[in-house]
PDB file of N, CA and C in Angstrom:
ATOM      1  N   MET A   1     101.872-177.661  72.836  1.00 79.00           N
ATOM      2  CA  MET A   1     102.182-176.825  73.970  1.00 79.00           C
ATOM      3  C   MET A   1     101.746-175.387  73.630  1.00 79.00           C
ATOM      4  N   ARG A   2     101.027-174.790  74.526  1.00 93.00           N
ATOM      5  CA  ARG A   2     100.555-173.416  74.366  1.00 93.00           C
ATOM      6  C   ARG A   2     101.521-172.466  75.069  1.00 93.00           C
ATOM      7  N   VAL A   3     101.968-171.443  74.344  1.00 95.00           N
ATOM      8  CA  VAL A   3     102.865-170.440  74.924  1.00 95.00           C
ATOM      9  C   VAL A   3     102.085-169.141  75.079  1.00 95.00           C
ATOM     10  N   ARG A   4     102.199-168.546  76.242  1.00 96.00           N
ATOM     11  CA  ARG A   4     101.520-167.293  76.555  1.00 96.00           C
ATOM     12  C   ARG A   4     102.560-166.291  77.052  1.00 96.00           C
ATOM     13  N   ALA A   5     102.128-165.036  77.163  1.00 97.00           N
ATOM     14  CA  ALA A   5     103.037-163.991  77.654  1.00 97.00           C
ATOM     15  C   ALA A   5     102.272-163.004  78.520  1.00 97.00           C
ATOM     16  N   VAL A   6     102.962-162.469  79.501  1.00 98.00           N
ATOM     17  CA  VAL A   6     102.436-161.379  80.329  1.00 98.00           C
ATOM     18  C   VAL A   6     103.515-160.317  80.415  1.00 98.00           C
ATOM     19  N   ARG A   7     103.071-159.093  80.654  1.00 98.00           N
ATOM     20  CA  ARG A   7     104.047-158.018  80.783  1.00 98.00           C
ATOM     21  C   ARG A   7     103.724-157.201  82.019  1.00 98.00           C
ATOM     22  N   GLY A   8     104.732-156.482  82.480  1.00 98.00           N
ATOM     23  CA  GLY A   8     104.562-155.638  83.648  1.00 98.00           C
ATOM     24  C   GLY A   8     105.602-154.541  83.640  1.00 98.00           C
ATOM     25  N   ALA A   9     105.404-153.568  84.522  1.00 98.00           N
ATOM     26  CA  ALA A   9     106.343-152.450  84.629  1.00 98.00           C
ATOM     27  C   ALA A   9     106.329-151.937  86.057  1.00 98.00           C
ATOM     28  N   ILE A  10     107.439-151.313  86.436  1.00 98.00           N
ATOM     29  CA  ILE A  10     107.544-150.738  87.772  1.00 98.00           C
ATOM     30  C   ILE A  10     108.479-149.530  87.717  1.00 98.00           C
ATOM     31  N   GLY A  11     108.123-148.515  88.468  1.00 98.00           N
ATOM     32  CA  GLY A  11     108.993-147.359  88.599  1.00 98.00           C
ATOM     33  C   GLY A  11     110.076-147.642  89.630  1.00 98.00           C
ATOM     34  N   VAL A  12     111.218-147.043  89.438  1.00 98.00           N
ATOM     35  CA  VAL A  12     112.356-147.216  90.342  1.00 98.00           C
ATOM     36  C   VAL A  12     112.657-145.863  90.974  1.00 98.00           C
ATOM     37  N   ALA A  13     112.785-145.826  92.285  1.00 97.00           N
ATOM     38  CA  ALA A  13     112.953-144.569  93.015  1.00 97.00           C
ATOM     39  C   ALA A  13     114.205-143.797  92.618  1.00 97.00           C
ATOM     40  N   GLN A  14     115.302-144.531  92.400  1.00 98.00           N
ATOM     41  CA  GLN A  14     116.561-143.858  92.056  1.00 98.00           C
ATOM     42  C   GLN A  14     117.467-144.820  91.308  1.00 98.00           C
ATOM     43  N   ASN A  15     118.479-144.286  90.678  1.00 98.00           N
ATOM     44  CA  ASN A  15     119.443-145.089  89.937  1.00 98.00           C
ATOM     45  C   ASN A  15     120.509-145.614  90.898  1.00 98.00           C
ATOM     46  N   SER A  16     120.139-146.621  91.672  1.00 98.00           N
ATOM     47  CA  SER A  16     121.090-147.273  92.566  1.00 98.00           C
ATOM     48  C   SER A  16     120.907-148.777  92.431  1.00 98.00           C
ATOM     49  N   GLU A  17     121.968-149.508  92.731  1.00 97.00           N
ATOM     50  CA  GLU A  17     121.892-150.961  92.637  1.00 97.00           C
ATOM     51  C   GLU A  17     120.774-151.498  93.521  1.00 97.00           C
ATOM     52  N   GLN A  18     120.702-151.018  94.738  1.00 98.00           N
ATOM     53  CA  GLN A  18     119.688-151.500  95.676  1.00 98.00           C
ATOM     54  C   GLN A  18     118.268-151.212  95.180  1.00 98.00           C
ATOM     55  N   ALA A  19     118.020-150.006  94.687  1.00 98.00           N
ATOM     56  CA  ALA A  19     116.678-149.649  94.220  1.00 98.00           C
ATOM     57  C   ALA A  19     116.279-150.448  92.985  1.00 98.00           C
ATOM     58  N   ILE A  20     117.209-150.650  92.069  1.00 98.00           N
ATOM     59  CA  ILE A  20     116.923-151.419  90.853  1.00 98.00           C
ATOM     60  C   ILE A  20     116.645-152.876  91.204  1.00 98.00           C
ATOM     61  N   GLN A  21     117.486-153.467  92.051  1.00 97.00           N
ATOM     62  CA  GLN A  21     117.291-154.869  92.438  1.00 97.00           C
ATOM     63  C   GLN A  21     115.965-155.061  93.187  1.00 97.00           C
ATOM     64  N   ALA A  22     115.640-154.144  94.091  1.00 98.00           N
ATOM     65  CA  ALA A  22     114.391-154.256  94.854  1.00 98.00           C
ATOM     66  C   ALA A  22     113.181-154.137  93.935  1.00 98.00           C
ATOM     67  N   ALA A  23     113.211-153.192  93.016  1.00 98.00           N
ATOM     68  CA  ALA A  23     112.086-153.018  92.093  1.00 98.00           C
ATOM     69  C   ALA A  23     111.941-154.221  91.164  1.00 98.00           C
ATOM     70  N   ALA A  24     113.043-154.731  90.654  1.00 98.00           N
ATOM     71  CA  ALA A  24     112.998-155.891  89.764  1.00 98.00           C
ATOM     72  C   ALA A  24     112.468-157.122  90.499  1.00 98.00           C
ATOM     73  N   ALA A  25     112.885-157.319  91.739  1.00 98.00           N
ATOM     74  CA  ALA A  25     112.388-158.455  92.530  1.00 98.00           C
ATOM     75  C   ALA A  25     110.891-158.314  92.782  1.00 98.00           C
ATOM     76  N   ARG A  26     110.456-157.114  93.101  1.00 98.00           N
ATOM     77  CA  ARG A  26     109.029-156.877  93.356  1.00 98.00           C
ATOM     78  C   ARG A  26     108.202-157.128  92.093  1.00 98.00           C
ATOM     79  N   LEU A  27     108.664-156.614  90.957  1.00 98.00           N
ATOM     80  CA  LEU A  27     107.973-156.815  89.685  1.00 98.00           C
ATOM     81  C   LEU A  27     107.909-158.296  89.319  1.00 98.00           C
ATOM     82  N   THR A  28     109.031-158.974  89.393  1.00 98.00           N
ATOM     83  CA  THR A  28     109.080-160.392  89.033  1.00 98.00           C
ATOM     84  C   THR A  28     108.199-161.217  89.962  1.00 98.00           C
ATOM     85  N   SER A  29     108.278-160.975  91.254  1.00 97.00           N
ATOM     86  CA  SER A  29     107.451-161.709  92.219  1.00 97.00           C
ATOM     87  C   SER A  29     105.969-161.509  91.939  1.00 97.00           C
ATOM     88  N   ALA A  30     105.572-160.283  91.636  1.00 98.00           N
ATOM     89  CA  ALA A  30     104.167-160.000  91.352  1.00 98.00           C
ATOM     90  C   ALA A  30     103.700-160.719  90.088  1.00 98.00           C
ATOM     91  N   MET A  31     104.544-160.736  89.057  1.00 98.00           N
ATOM     92  CA  MET A  31     104.170-161.416  87.821  1.00 98.00           C
ATOM     93  C   MET A  31     104.019-162.918  88.038  1.00 98.00           C
ATOM     94  N   LEU A  32     104.924-163.500  88.818  1.00 97.00           N
ATOM     95  CA  LEU A  32     104.838-164.933  89.106  1.00 97.00           C
ATOM     96  C   LEU A  32     103.585-165.248  89.924  1.00 97.00           C
ATOM     97  N   ALA A  33     103.327-164.462  90.959  1.00 97.00           N
ATOM     98  CA  ALA A  33     102.184-164.717  91.842  1.00 97.00           C
ATOM     99  C   ALA A  33     100.854-164.522  91.118  1.00 97.00           C
ATOM    100  N   ARG A  34     100.712-163.423  90.398  1.00 97.00           N
ATOM    101  CA  ARG A  34      99.432-163.136  89.724  1.00 97.00           C
ATOM    102  C   ARG A  34      99.088-164.149  88.650  1.00 97.00           C
ATOM    103  N   ASN A  35     100.085-164.815  88.125  1.00 96.00           N
ATOM    104  CA  ASN A  35      99.854-165.786  87.063  1.00 96.00           C
ATOM    105  C   ASN A  35     100.089-167.220  87.512  1.00 96.00           C
ATOM    106  N   ALA A  36     100.279-167.408  88.821  1.00 96.00           N
ATOM    107  CA  ALA A  36     100.483-168.735  89.422  1.00 96.00           C
ATOM    108  C   ALA A  36     101.555-169.523  88.668  1.00 96.00           C
ATOM    109  N   LEU A  37     102.702-168.893  88.455  1.00 96.00           N
ATOM    110  CA  LEU A  37     103.769-169.510  87.666  1.00 96.00           C
ATOM    111  C   LEU A  37     104.877-170.082  88.536  1.00 96.00           C
ATOM    112  N   THR A  38     105.378-171.212  88.107  1.00 94.00           N
ATOM    113  CA  THR A  38     106.560-171.812  88.712  1.00 94.00           C
ATOM    114  C   THR A  38     107.704-171.684  87.701  1.00 94.00           C
ATOM    115  N   PRO A  39     108.933-171.707  88.169  1.00 94.00           N
ATOM    116  CA  PRO A  39     110.065-171.551  87.241  1.00 94.00           C
ATOM    117  C   PRO A  39     110.059-172.535  86.072  1.00 94.00           C
ATOM    118  N   LYS A  40     109.605-173.761  86.263  1.00 93.00           N
ATOM    119  CA  LYS A  40     109.683-174.717  85.158  1.00 93.00           C
ATOM    120  C   LYS A  40     108.666-174.448  84.047  1.00 93.00           C
ATOM    121  N   ARG A  41     107.689-173.583  84.292  1.00 96.00           N
ATOM    122  CA  ARG A  41     106.740-173.190  83.240  1.00 96.00           C
ATOM    123  C   ARG A  41     107.222-171.981  82.441  1.00 96.00           C
ATOM    124  N   ILE A  42     108.265-171.316  82.911  1.00 97.00           N
ATOM    125  CA  ILE A  42     108.721-170.097  82.256  1.00 97.00           C
ATOM    126  C   ILE A  42     109.630-170.431  81.071  1.00 97.00           C
ATOM    127  N   VAL A  43     109.312-169.858  79.929  1.00 97.00           N
ATOM    128  CA  VAL A  43     110.118-170.033  78.721  1.00 97.00           C
ATOM    129  C   VAL A  43     111.269-169.032  78.729  1.00 97.00           C
ATOM    130  N   SER A  44     110.956-167.772  79.014  1.00 98.00           N
ATOM    131  CA  SER A  44     111.984-166.731  79.084  1.00 98.00           C
ATOM    132  C   SER A  44     111.418-165.490  79.769  1.00 98.00           C
ATOM    133  N   LEU A  45     112.337-164.638  80.191  1.00 98.00           N
ATOM    134  CA  LEU A  45     111.966-163.381  80.838  1.00 98.00           C
ATOM    135  C   LEU A  45     112.902-162.292  80.309  1.00 98.00           C
ATOM    136  N   VAL A  46     112.310-161.273  79.689  1.00 98.00           N
ATOM    137  CA  VAL A  46     113.067-160.165  79.113  1.00 98.00           C
ATOM    138  C   VAL A  46     112.772-158.901  79.915  1.00 98.00           C
ATOM    139  N   PHE A  47     113.827-158.231  80.361  1.00 98.00           N
ATOM    140  CA  PHE A  47     113.697-156.959  81.062  1.00 98.00           C
ATOM    141  C   PHE A  47     114.181-155.838  80.152  1.00 98.00           C
ATOM    142  N   SER A  48     113.527-154.698  80.233  1.00 98.00           N
ATOM    143  CA  SER A  48     114.064-153.490  79.612  1.00 98.00           C
ATOM    144  C   SER A  48     114.146-152.413  80.681  1.00 98.00           C
ATOM    145  N   LEU A  49     115.126-151.549  80.519  1.00 98.00           N
ATOM    146  CA  LEU A  49     115.330-150.438  81.452  1.00 98.00           C
ATOM    147  C   LEU A  49     115.404-149.145  80.666  1.00 98.00           C
ATOM    148  N   THR A  50     114.884-148.087  81.249  1.00 97.00           N
ATOM    149  CA  THR A  50     115.067-146.788  80.636  1.00 97.00           C
ATOM    150  C   THR A  50     116.544-146.409  80.762  1.00 97.00           C
ATOM    151  N   ARG A  51     116.994-145.505  79.927  1.00 96.00           N
ATOM    152  CA  ARG A  51     118.420-145.154  79.847  1.00 96.00           C
ATOM    153  C   ARG A  51     118.993-144.556  81.122  1.00 96.00           C
ATOM    154  N   ASP A  52     118.127-144.109  82.012  1.00 97.00           N
ATOM    155  CA  ASP A  52     118.610-143.495  83.245  1.00 97.00           C
ATOM    156  C   ASP A  52     118.847-144.503  84.369  1.00 97.00           C
ATOM    157  N   LEU A  53     118.642-145.786  84.092  1.00 98.00           N
ATOM    158  CA  LEU A  53     118.929-146.850  85.073  1.00 98.00           C
ATOM    159  C   LEU A  53     120.165-147.608  84.599  1.00 98.00           C
ATOM    160  N   THR A  54     121.279-147.362  85.268  1.00 97.00           N
ATOM    161  CA  THR A  54     122.563-147.898  84.796  1.00 97.00           C
ATOM    162  C   THR A  54     123.359-148.650  85.859  1.00 97.00           C
ATOM    163  N   ARG A  55     122.855-148.741  87.068  1.00 97.00           N
ATOM    164  CA  ARG A  55     123.659-149.264  88.176  1.00 97.00           C
ATOM    165  C   ARG A  55     123.521-150.756  88.449  1.00 97.00           C
ATOM    166  N   ALA A  56     122.545-151.429  87.812  1.00 96.00           N
ATOM    167  CA  ALA A  56     122.358-152.855  88.092  1.00 96.00           C
ATOM    168  C   ALA A  56     121.576-153.516  86.968  1.00 96.00           C
ATOM    169  N   ASN A  57     121.706-154.819  86.908  1.00 96.00           N
ATOM    170  CA  ASN A  57     120.985-155.640  85.940  1.00 96.00           C
ATOM    171  C   ASN A  57     119.826-156.316  86.666  1.00 96.00           C
ATOM    172  N   PRO A  58     118.579-156.094  86.250  1.00 97.00           N
ATOM    173  CA  PRO A  58     117.441-156.697  86.942  1.00 97.00           C
ATOM    174  C   PRO A  58     117.417-158.225  86.886  1.00 97.00           C
ATOM    175  N   ALA A  59     118.139-158.815  85.963  1.00 95.00           N
ATOM    176  CA  ALA A  59     118.185-160.274  85.889  1.00 95.00           C
ATOM    177  C   ALA A  59     118.767-160.882  87.162  1.00 95.00           C
ATOM    178  N   LEU A  60     119.662-160.159  87.831  1.00 94.00           N
ATOM    179  CA  LEU A  60     120.230-160.662  89.084  1.00 94.00           C
ATOM    180  C   LEU A  60     119.143-160.856  90.147  1.00 94.00           C
ATOM    181  N   ALA A  61     118.192-159.935  90.182  1.00 94.00           N
ATOM    182  CA  ALA A  61     117.088-160.067  91.136  1.00 94.00           C
ATOM    183  C   ALA A  61     116.236-161.285  90.803  1.00 94.00           C
ATOM    184  N   ALA A  62     115.979-161.521  89.520  1.00 94.00           N
ATOM    185  CA  ALA A  62     115.193-162.683  89.118  1.00 94.00           C
ATOM    186  C   ALA A  62     115.907-163.978  89.492  1.00 94.00           C
ATOM    187  N   ARG A  63     117.218-164.012  89.311  1.00 95.00           N
ATOM    188  CA  ARG A  63     117.980-165.208  89.694  1.00 95.00           C
ATOM    189  C   ARG A  63     117.841-165.475  91.197  1.00 95.00           C
ATOM    190  N   SER A  64     117.826-164.428  91.982  1.00 94.00           N
ATOM    191  CA  SER A  64     117.715-164.603  93.437  1.00 94.00           C
ATOM    192  C   SER A  64     116.349-165.120  93.856  1.00 94.00           C
ATOM    193  N   LEU A  65     115.368-165.060  92.963  1.00 94.00           N
ATOM    194  CA  LEU A  65     114.021-165.565  93.258  1.00 94.00           C
ATOM    195  C   LEU A  65     113.838-167.011  92.814  1.00 94.00           C
ATOM    196  N   GLY A  66     114.908-167.659  92.414  1.00 93.00           N
ATOM    197  CA  GLY A  66     114.819-169.069  92.022  1.00 93.00           C
ATOM    198  C   GLY A  66     114.697-169.303  90.528  1.00 93.00           C
ATOM    199  N   LEU A  67     114.983-168.303  89.724  1.00 96.00           N
ATOM    200  CA  LEU A  67     114.882-168.468  88.279  1.00 96.00           C
ATOM    201  C   LEU A  67     116.240-168.739  87.646  1.00 96.00           C
ATOM    202  N   ALA A  68     117.063-169.500  88.331  1.00 92.00           N
ATOM    203  CA  ALA A  68     118.433-169.774  87.873  1.00 92.00           C
ATOM    204  C   ALA A  68     118.468-170.493  86.523  1.00 92.00           C
ATOM    205  N   GLY A  69     117.486-171.336  86.229  1.00 94.00           N
ATOM    206  CA  GLY A  69     117.486-172.092  84.979  1.00 94.00           C
ATOM    207  C   GLY A  69     116.684-171.442  83.862  1.00 94.00           C
ATOM    208  N   VAL A  70     116.152-170.262  84.094  1.00 96.00           N
ATOM    209  CA  VAL A  70     115.318-169.570  83.108  1.00 96.00           C
ATOM    210  C   VAL A  70     116.184-168.655  82.245  1.00 96.00           C
ATOM    211  N   PRO A  71     116.019-168.687  80.919  1.00 97.00           N
ATOM    212  CA  PRO A  71     116.740-167.742  80.079  1.00 97.00           C
ATOM    213  C   PRO A  71     116.265-166.314  80.373  1.00 97.00           C
ATOM    214  N   LEU A  72     117.196-165.459  80.743  1.00 97.00           N
ATOM    215  CA  LEU A  72     116.897-164.064  81.062  1.00 97.00           C
ATOM    216  C   LEU A  72     117.659-163.166  80.102  1.00 97.00           C
ATOM    217  N   PHE A  73     117.064-162.028  79.792  1.00 97.00           N
ATOM    218  CA  PHE A  73     117.698-161.088  78.874  1.00 97.00           C
ATOM    219  C   PHE A  73     117.353-159.681  79.335  1.00 97.00           C
ATOM    220  N   CYS A  74     118.300-158.785  79.231  1.00 96.00           N
ATOM    221  CA  CYS A  74     118.105-157.417  79.671  1.00 96.00           C
ATOM    222  C   CYS A  74     118.547-156.474  78.556  1.00 96.00           C
ATOM    223  N   LEU A  75     117.735-155.442  78.290  1.00 96.00           N
ATOM    224  CA  LEU A  75     118.080-154.495  77.246  1.00 96.00           C
ATOM    225  C   LEU A  75     117.670-153.086  77.634  1.00 96.00           C
ATOM    226  N   GLN A  76     118.221-152.136  76.920  1.00 96.00           N
ATOM    227  CA  GLN A  76     117.905-150.737  77.173  1.00 96.00           C
ATOM    228  C   GLN A  76     116.801-150.311  76.217  1.00 96.00           C
ATOM    229  N   GLU A  77     115.807-149.607  76.752  1.00 95.00           N
ATOM    230  CA  GLU A  77     114.699-149.138  75.935  1.00 95.00           C
ATOM    231  C   GLU A  77     115.129-148.028  74.999  1.00 95.00           C
ATOM    232  N   ALA A  78     114.359-147.848  73.951  1.00 93.00           N
ATOM    233  CA  ALA A  78     114.569-146.710  73.067  1.00 93.00           C
ATOM    234  C   ALA A  78     114.304-145.435  73.865  1.00 93.00           C
ATOM    235  N   GLU A  79     115.078-144.425  73.583  1.00 91.00           N
ATOM    236  CA  GLU A  79     114.886-143.154  74.272  1.00 91.00           C
ATOM    237  C   GLU A  79     113.775-142.383  73.555  1.00 91.00           C
ATOM    238  N   ILE A  80     112.657-142.204  74.266  1.00 92.00           N
ATOM    239  CA  ILE A  80     111.497-141.531  73.712  1.00 92.00           C
ATOM    240  C   ILE A  80     111.291-140.224  74.470  1.00 92.00           C
ATOM    241  N   GLU A  81     111.245-139.133  73.761  1.00 94.00           N
ATOM    242  CA  GLU A  81     111.065-137.824  74.388  1.00 94.00           C
ATOM    243  C   GLU A  81     109.760-137.802  75.186  1.00 94.00           C
ATOM    244  N   GLY A  82     109.850-137.379  76.439  1.00 94.00           N
ATOM    245  CA  GLY A  82     108.677-137.283  77.295  1.00 94.00           C
ATOM    246  C   GLY A  82     108.284-138.573  77.990  1.00 94.00           C
ATOM    247  N   ALA A  83     109.034-139.644  77.767  1.00 93.00           N
ATOM    248  CA  ALA A  83     108.709-140.927  78.399  1.00 93.00           C
ATOM    249  C   ALA A  83     108.962-140.859  79.905  1.00 93.00           C
ATOM    250  N   MET A  84     108.260-141.703  80.642  1.00 96.00           N
ATOM    251  CA  MET A  84     108.423-141.765  82.088  1.00 96.00           C
ATOM    252  C   MET A  84     109.852-142.205  82.432  1.00 96.00           C
ATOM    253  N   PRO A  85     110.501-141.527  83.349  1.00 97.00           N
ATOM    254  CA  PRO A  85     111.866-141.900  83.723  1.00 97.00           C
ATOM    255  C   PRO A  85     111.897-143.073  84.707  1.00 97.00           C
ATOM    256  N   ARG A  86     113.073-143.709  84.806  1.00 98.00           N
ATOM    257  CA  ARG A  86     113.373-144.761  85.780  1.00 98.00           C
ATOM    258  C   ARG A  86     112.298-145.854  85.826  1.00 98.00           C
ATOM    259  N   VAL A  87     112.172-146.583  84.720  1.00 98.00           N
ATOM    260  CA  VAL A  87     111.175-147.650  84.621  1.00 98.00           C
ATOM    261  C   VAL A  87     111.847-148.949  84.179  1.00 98.00           C
ATOM    262  N   ILE A  88     111.457-150.033  84.850  1.00 98.00           N
ATOM    263  CA  ILE A  88     111.813-151.386  84.419  1.00 98.00           C
ATOM    264  C   ILE A  88     110.545-152.010  83.864  1.00 98.00           C
ATOM    265  N   ARG A  89     110.649-152.585  82.688  1.00 98.00           N
ATOM    266  CA  ARG A  89     109.536-153.324  82.098  1.00 98.00           C
ATOM    267  C   ARG A  89     109.967-154.778  81.922  1.00 98.00           C
ATOM    268  N   ALA A  90     108.980-155.668  81.917  1.00 98.00           N
ATOM    269  CA  ALA A  90     109.297-157.085  81.764  1.00 98.00           C
ATOM    270  C   ALA A  90     108.282-157.751  80.845  1.00 98.00           C
ATOM    271  N   LEU A  91     108.763-158.700  80.061  1.00 98.00           N
ATOM    272  CA  LEU A  91     107.931-159.546  79.214  1.00 98.00           C
ATOM    273  C   LEU A  91     108.288-160.984  79.558  1.00 98.00           C
ATOM    274  N   LEU A  92     107.332-161.693  80.117  1.00 98.00           N
ATOM    275  CA  LEU A  92     107.555-163.055  80.589  1.00 98.00           C
ATOM    276  C   LEU A  92     106.734-164.008  79.721  1.00 98.00           C
ATOM    277  N   THR A  93     107.387-164.963  79.072  1.00 98.00           N
ATOM    278  CA  THR A  93     106.688-165.988  78.303  1.00 98.00           C
ATOM    279  C   THR A  93     106.688-167.276  79.095  1.00 98.00           C
ATOM    280  N   TYR A  94     105.568-168.018  78.995  1.00 97.00           N
ATOM    281  CA  TYR A  94     105.439-169.242  79.771  1.00 97.00           C
ATOM    282  C   TYR A  94     104.549-170.236  79.031  1.00 97.00           C
ATOM    283  N   THR A  95     104.552-171.463  79.476  1.00 95.00           N
ATOM    284  CA  THR A  95     103.737-172.515  78.869  1.00 95.00           C
ATOM    285  C   THR A  95     102.536-172.814  79.758  1.00 95.00           C
ATOM    286  N   GLY A  96     101.473-173.290  79.105  1.00 87.00           N
ATOM    287  CA  GLY A  96     100.299-173.729  79.849  1.00 87.00           C
ATOM    288  C   GLY A  96      99.165-172.734  79.821  1.00 87.00           C
ATOM    289  N   GLY A  97      98.180-172.986  80.676  1.00 67.00           N
ATOM    290  CA  GLY A  97      96.966-172.169  80.721  1.00 67.00           C
ATOM    291  C   GLY A  97      97.142-170.906  81.529  1.00 67.00           C
ATOM    292  N   LYS A  98      96.027-170.255  81.728  1.00 54.00           N
ATOM    293  CA  LYS A  98      95.839-168.979  82.447  1.00 54.00           C
ATOM    294  C   LYS A  98      96.429-167.818  81.744  1.00 54.00           C
TER     295      LYS A  98
END
């Protein structure tokens, strides 16, 4: 079995539950579509958030997209001086080609 990974990132307009959930859903949907992935091919999905995003967990948005059986993990990024604010990043591992 071949395991591959893709990553993505999205800016979030503000630190609100609605903005975080909408951005996470958009990011996850784009990653799935661009890589023609179905939930059963996904090994895991890891989200990171910058320290200024505290109102919601992006994994909830992924669950709402049908990834209920996928292992999801969310963590806070290291605080780097000068880094872009309000960003969600994702690392998605999956099996198969492409």
